[in-house]
Short mmCIF file of N, CA, C and O in Angstrom, two decimals:
data_model
loop_
_atom_site.label_atom_id
_atom_site.label_comp_id
_atom_site.label_asym_id
_atom_site.label_seq_id
_atom_site.Cartn_x
_atom_site.Cartn_y
_atom_site.Cartn_z
N MET A 1 95.89 111.02 109.17
CA MET A 1 97.14 111.28 109.83
C MET A 1 98.18 111.71 108.82
O MET A 1 98.24 111.17 107.73
N THR A 2 99.02 112.62 109.22
CA THR A 2 99.93 113.19 108.24
C THR A 2 101.34 112.61 108.27
O THR A 2 101.99 112.56 107.25
N ALA A 3 101.80 112.19 109.40
CA ALA A 3 103.13 111.58 109.54
C ALA A 3 104.24 112.47 109.00
O ALA A 3 105.01 112.09 108.15
N LEU A 4 104.34 113.68 109.51
CA LEU A 4 105.44 114.58 109.16
C LEU A 4 106.58 114.30 110.13
O LEU A 4 106.53 114.68 111.28
N TRP A 5 107.62 113.61 109.67
CA TRP A 5 108.71 113.21 110.55
C TRP A 5 109.67 114.35 110.81
O TRP A 5 110.05 115.06 109.92
N SER A 6 110.06 114.48 112.07
CA SER A 6 111.13 115.41 112.38
C SER A 6 112.33 114.66 112.96
O SER A 6 113.43 115.16 112.92
N SER A 7 112.14 113.46 113.48
CA SER A 7 113.21 112.59 113.95
C SER A 7 112.60 111.21 114.16
O SER A 7 111.39 111.06 114.15
N PRO A 8 113.43 110.19 114.39
CA PRO A 8 112.86 108.86 114.62
C PRO A 8 111.99 108.77 115.87
O PRO A 8 111.15 107.90 115.97
N GLU A 9 112.19 109.68 116.83
CA GLU A 9 111.44 109.62 118.08
C GLU A 9 110.30 110.64 118.16
O GLU A 9 109.58 110.67 119.14
N HIS A 10 110.16 111.51 117.15
CA HIS A 10 109.11 112.53 117.15
C HIS A 10 108.42 112.55 115.79
O HIS A 10 109.06 112.34 114.78
N ARG A 11 107.12 112.84 115.80
CA ARG A 11 106.38 112.98 114.55
C ARG A 11 105.13 113.81 114.81
O ARG A 11 104.67 113.93 115.93
N SER A 12 104.60 114.36 113.76
CA SER A 12 103.39 115.16 113.84
C SER A 12 102.21 114.29 113.42
O SER A 12 102.26 113.62 112.40
N GLU A 13 101.17 114.26 114.25
CA GLU A 13 99.96 113.49 113.99
C GLU A 13 98.75 114.28 114.47
O GLU A 13 98.88 115.20 115.26
N ARG A 14 97.59 113.87 114.01
CA ARG A 14 96.35 114.47 114.51
C ARG A 14 96.02 113.82 115.85
O ARG A 14 95.89 112.61 115.94
N CYS A 15 95.87 114.63 116.87
CA CYS A 15 95.52 114.15 118.21
C CYS A 15 94.01 114.23 118.39
O CYS A 15 93.43 115.32 118.25
N ALA A 16 93.39 113.12 118.71
CA ALA A 16 91.94 113.09 118.91
C ALA A 16 91.53 113.90 120.14
O ALA A 16 90.49 114.56 120.13
N SER A 17 92.33 113.87 121.18
CA SER A 17 92.00 114.60 122.41
C SER A 17 92.18 116.10 122.25
O SER A 17 91.36 116.89 122.74
N CYS A 18 93.24 116.53 121.58
CA CYS A 18 93.50 117.96 121.37
C CYS A 18 92.71 118.51 120.18
O CYS A 18 92.62 119.72 120.01
N ALA A 19 92.17 117.62 119.34
CA ALA A 19 91.41 118.00 118.14
C ALA A 19 92.24 118.83 117.17
O ALA A 19 91.78 119.82 116.62
N GLY A 20 93.49 118.42 116.98
CA GLY A 20 94.34 119.14 116.04
C GLY A 20 95.67 118.45 115.86
O GLY A 20 95.97 117.43 116.48
N GLU A 21 96.47 119.01 114.96
CA GLU A 21 97.80 118.49 114.67
C GLU A 21 98.72 118.79 115.85
O GLU A 21 98.81 119.94 116.29
N ARG A 22 99.36 117.76 116.38
CA ARG A 22 100.24 117.93 117.53
C ARG A 22 101.50 117.10 117.35
O ARG A 22 101.55 116.16 116.58
N LEU A 23 102.52 117.42 118.12
CA LEU A 23 103.75 116.66 118.12
C LEU A 23 103.56 115.43 119.01
O LEU A 23 103.04 115.53 120.12
N PHE A 24 103.94 114.26 118.50
CA PHE A 24 103.90 113.02 119.26
C PHE A 24 105.34 112.55 119.44
O PHE A 24 106.20 112.78 118.60
N GLU A 25 105.59 111.90 120.58
CA GLU A 25 106.90 111.34 120.84
C GLU A 25 106.75 109.91 121.33
O GLU A 25 105.69 109.51 121.78
N GLN A 26 107.83 109.17 121.22
CA GLN A 26 107.82 107.81 121.72
C GLN A 26 108.28 107.80 123.17
O GLN A 26 109.38 108.27 123.48
N PRO A 27 107.43 107.26 124.06
CA PRO A 27 107.88 107.12 125.44
C PRO A 27 108.94 106.03 125.53
O PRO A 27 109.14 105.28 124.58
N PRO A 28 109.63 105.91 126.65
CA PRO A 28 110.61 104.83 126.78
C PRO A 28 109.95 103.48 126.50
O PRO A 28 108.86 103.19 126.97
N CYS A 29 110.61 102.66 125.70
CA CYS A 29 110.07 101.36 125.31
C CYS A 29 110.67 100.28 126.19
O CYS A 29 111.89 100.13 126.25
N PHE A 30 109.80 99.52 126.84
CA PHE A 30 110.25 98.43 127.69
C PHE A 30 110.13 97.08 126.98
O PHE A 30 110.32 96.04 127.59
N ASP A 31 109.79 97.11 125.68
CA ASP A 31 109.63 95.89 124.90
C ASP A 31 110.87 95.57 124.08
O ASP A 31 110.86 94.61 123.31
N GLY A 32 111.91 96.38 124.18
CA GLY A 32 113.15 96.11 123.47
C GLY A 32 113.22 96.66 122.06
O GLY A 32 114.14 96.34 121.32
N HIS A 33 112.27 97.52 121.66
CA HIS A 33 112.33 98.12 120.33
C HIS A 33 113.44 99.16 120.27
O HIS A 33 113.74 99.83 121.25
N GLU A 34 114.03 99.30 119.11
CA GLU A 34 115.02 100.34 118.87
C GLU A 34 114.30 101.68 118.75
O GLU A 34 113.11 101.72 118.42
N PRO A 35 114.98 102.81 119.00
CA PRO A 35 114.34 104.13 118.82
C PRO A 35 113.76 104.26 117.41
O PRO A 35 114.39 103.92 116.42
N GLY A 36 112.53 104.72 117.34
CA GLY A 36 111.85 104.88 116.06
C GLY A 36 111.14 103.63 115.59
O GLY A 36 110.40 103.68 114.61
N GLU A 37 111.31 102.50 116.25
CA GLU A 37 110.69 101.24 115.84
C GLU A 37 109.49 100.86 116.69
O GLU A 37 108.70 100.02 116.30
N CYS A 38 109.35 101.43 117.86
CA CYS A 38 108.25 101.10 118.76
C CYS A 38 106.94 101.67 118.22
O CYS A 38 106.91 102.81 117.76
N PRO A 39 105.83 100.92 118.25
CA PRO A 39 104.56 101.43 117.74
C PRO A 39 103.85 102.39 118.69
O PRO A 39 102.85 102.99 118.33
N ASP A 40 104.34 102.56 119.91
CA ASP A 40 103.70 103.43 120.90
C ASP A 40 104.12 104.88 120.72
O ASP A 40 105.31 105.18 120.64
N TRP A 41 103.13 105.77 120.67
CA TRP A 41 103.37 107.21 120.55
C TRP A 41 102.44 107.94 121.51
O TRP A 41 101.34 107.49 121.77
N ALA A 42 102.88 109.09 122.03
CA ALA A 42 102.08 109.88 122.96
C ALA A 42 102.14 111.35 122.58
O ALA A 42 103.21 111.87 122.24
N CYS A 43 100.99 112.02 122.65
CA CYS A 43 100.92 113.45 122.38
C CYS A 43 101.71 114.19 123.46
O CYS A 43 101.53 113.93 124.65
N VAL A 44 102.59 115.09 123.06
CA VAL A 44 103.41 115.81 124.04
C VAL A 44 102.60 116.83 124.82
O VAL A 44 103.03 117.26 125.89
N GLU A 45 101.42 117.20 124.33
CA GLU A 45 100.61 118.20 125.04
C GLU A 45 99.66 117.57 126.05
O GLU A 45 99.52 118.07 127.16
N CYS A 46 98.98 116.47 125.67
CA CYS A 46 97.96 115.91 126.56
C CYS A 46 98.24 114.47 126.99
O CYS A 46 97.59 113.96 127.89
N GLY A 47 99.19 113.80 126.31
CA GLY A 47 99.52 112.42 126.67
C GLY A 47 98.67 111.36 125.98
O GLY A 47 98.85 110.18 126.23
N HIS A 48 97.74 111.78 125.10
CA HIS A 48 96.91 110.82 124.37
C HIS A 48 97.81 109.82 123.65
O HIS A 48 98.74 110.20 122.95
N ALA A 49 97.56 108.54 123.84
CA ALA A 49 98.41 107.50 123.27
C ALA A 49 97.81 106.91 122.01
O ALA A 49 96.59 106.72 121.92
N ILE A 50 98.67 106.63 121.04
CA ILE A 50 98.26 105.94 119.82
C ILE A 50 99.31 104.88 119.50
O ILE A 50 100.43 104.94 119.98
N MET A 51 98.90 103.89 118.71
CA MET A 51 99.83 102.88 118.21
C MET A 51 99.91 103.01 116.71
O MET A 51 98.89 103.04 116.03
N LEU A 52 101.11 103.12 116.20
CA LEU A 52 101.35 103.20 114.77
C LEU A 52 102.34 102.12 114.39
O LEU A 52 103.17 101.72 115.19
N GLY A 53 102.26 101.67 113.18
CA GLY A 53 103.22 100.67 112.72
C GLY A 53 102.57 99.72 111.74
O GLY A 53 101.44 99.92 111.31
N SER A 54 103.29 98.69 111.43
CA SER A 54 102.78 97.70 110.49
C SER A 54 101.65 96.91 111.12
O SER A 54 101.49 96.86 112.34
N ALA A 55 100.86 96.26 110.28
CA ALA A 55 99.76 95.44 110.78
C ALA A 55 100.28 94.33 111.67
O ALA A 55 99.67 93.99 112.68
N GLU A 56 101.43 93.76 111.34
CA GLU A 56 101.99 92.67 112.15
C GLU A 56 102.40 93.17 113.53
O GLU A 56 102.12 92.52 114.54
N SER A 57 103.04 94.34 113.61
CA SER A 57 103.44 94.85 114.92
C SER A 57 102.21 95.19 115.76
O SER A 57 102.22 95.00 116.96
N THR A 58 101.14 95.66 115.12
CA THR A 58 99.91 95.97 115.84
C THR A 58 99.26 94.70 116.36
O THR A 58 98.80 94.63 117.49
N ARG A 59 99.22 93.63 115.54
CA ARG A 59 98.65 92.35 115.97
C ARG A 59 99.46 91.78 117.13
O ARG A 59 98.89 91.28 118.11
N THR A 60 100.76 91.86 117.06
CA THR A 60 101.62 91.36 118.13
C THR A 60 101.35 92.13 119.41
O THR A 60 101.22 91.54 120.48
N ALA A 61 101.24 93.44 119.32
CA ALA A 61 100.98 94.27 120.50
C ALA A 61 99.63 93.94 121.11
O ALA A 61 99.50 93.87 122.32
N ARG A 62 98.62 93.73 120.28
CA ARG A 62 97.30 93.38 120.80
C ARG A 62 97.33 92.03 121.53
O ARG A 62 96.72 91.87 122.58
N ARG A 63 98.06 91.05 120.97
CA ARG A 63 98.18 89.75 121.63
C ARG A 63 98.86 89.91 122.99
O ARG A 63 98.44 89.29 123.97
N LEU A 64 99.88 90.74 123.05
CA LEU A 64 100.57 90.96 124.32
C LEU A 64 99.67 91.64 125.33
O LEU A 64 99.68 91.27 126.51
N MET A 65 98.88 92.62 124.88
CA MET A 65 97.97 93.31 125.80
C MET A 65 96.89 92.36 126.31
O MET A 65 96.54 92.38 127.48
N MET A 66 96.36 91.50 125.44
CA MET A 66 95.32 90.55 125.86
C MET A 66 95.89 89.52 126.82
O MET A 66 95.24 89.13 127.79
N ALA A 67 97.12 89.08 126.60
CA ALA A 67 97.74 88.11 127.48
C ALA A 67 98.02 88.70 128.86
O ALA A 67 97.94 88.01 129.86
N ALA A 68 98.31 89.99 128.90
CA ALA A 68 98.60 90.66 130.16
C ALA A 68 97.34 90.92 130.98
O ALA A 68 97.40 91.08 132.21
N ALA A 69 96.20 90.98 130.32
CA ALA A 69 94.94 91.31 131.02
C ALA A 69 94.39 90.16 131.84
O ALA A 69 94.70 89.08 131.82
#
């Protein structure tokens, strides 16, 4: 992943679904994160979702997803 930042809410990443470098954006965050702080990102072309961030934020997100299931 290249992480070419253009703003806190947009970044360039490799999209697995599109098989190439694409622009990703952060969808509205319902977890209370500030813009640019949420680990959720979505490809603007196909909607493929990825989580980026620190290991702690990823562990917290996984715990929340497991608790919700």
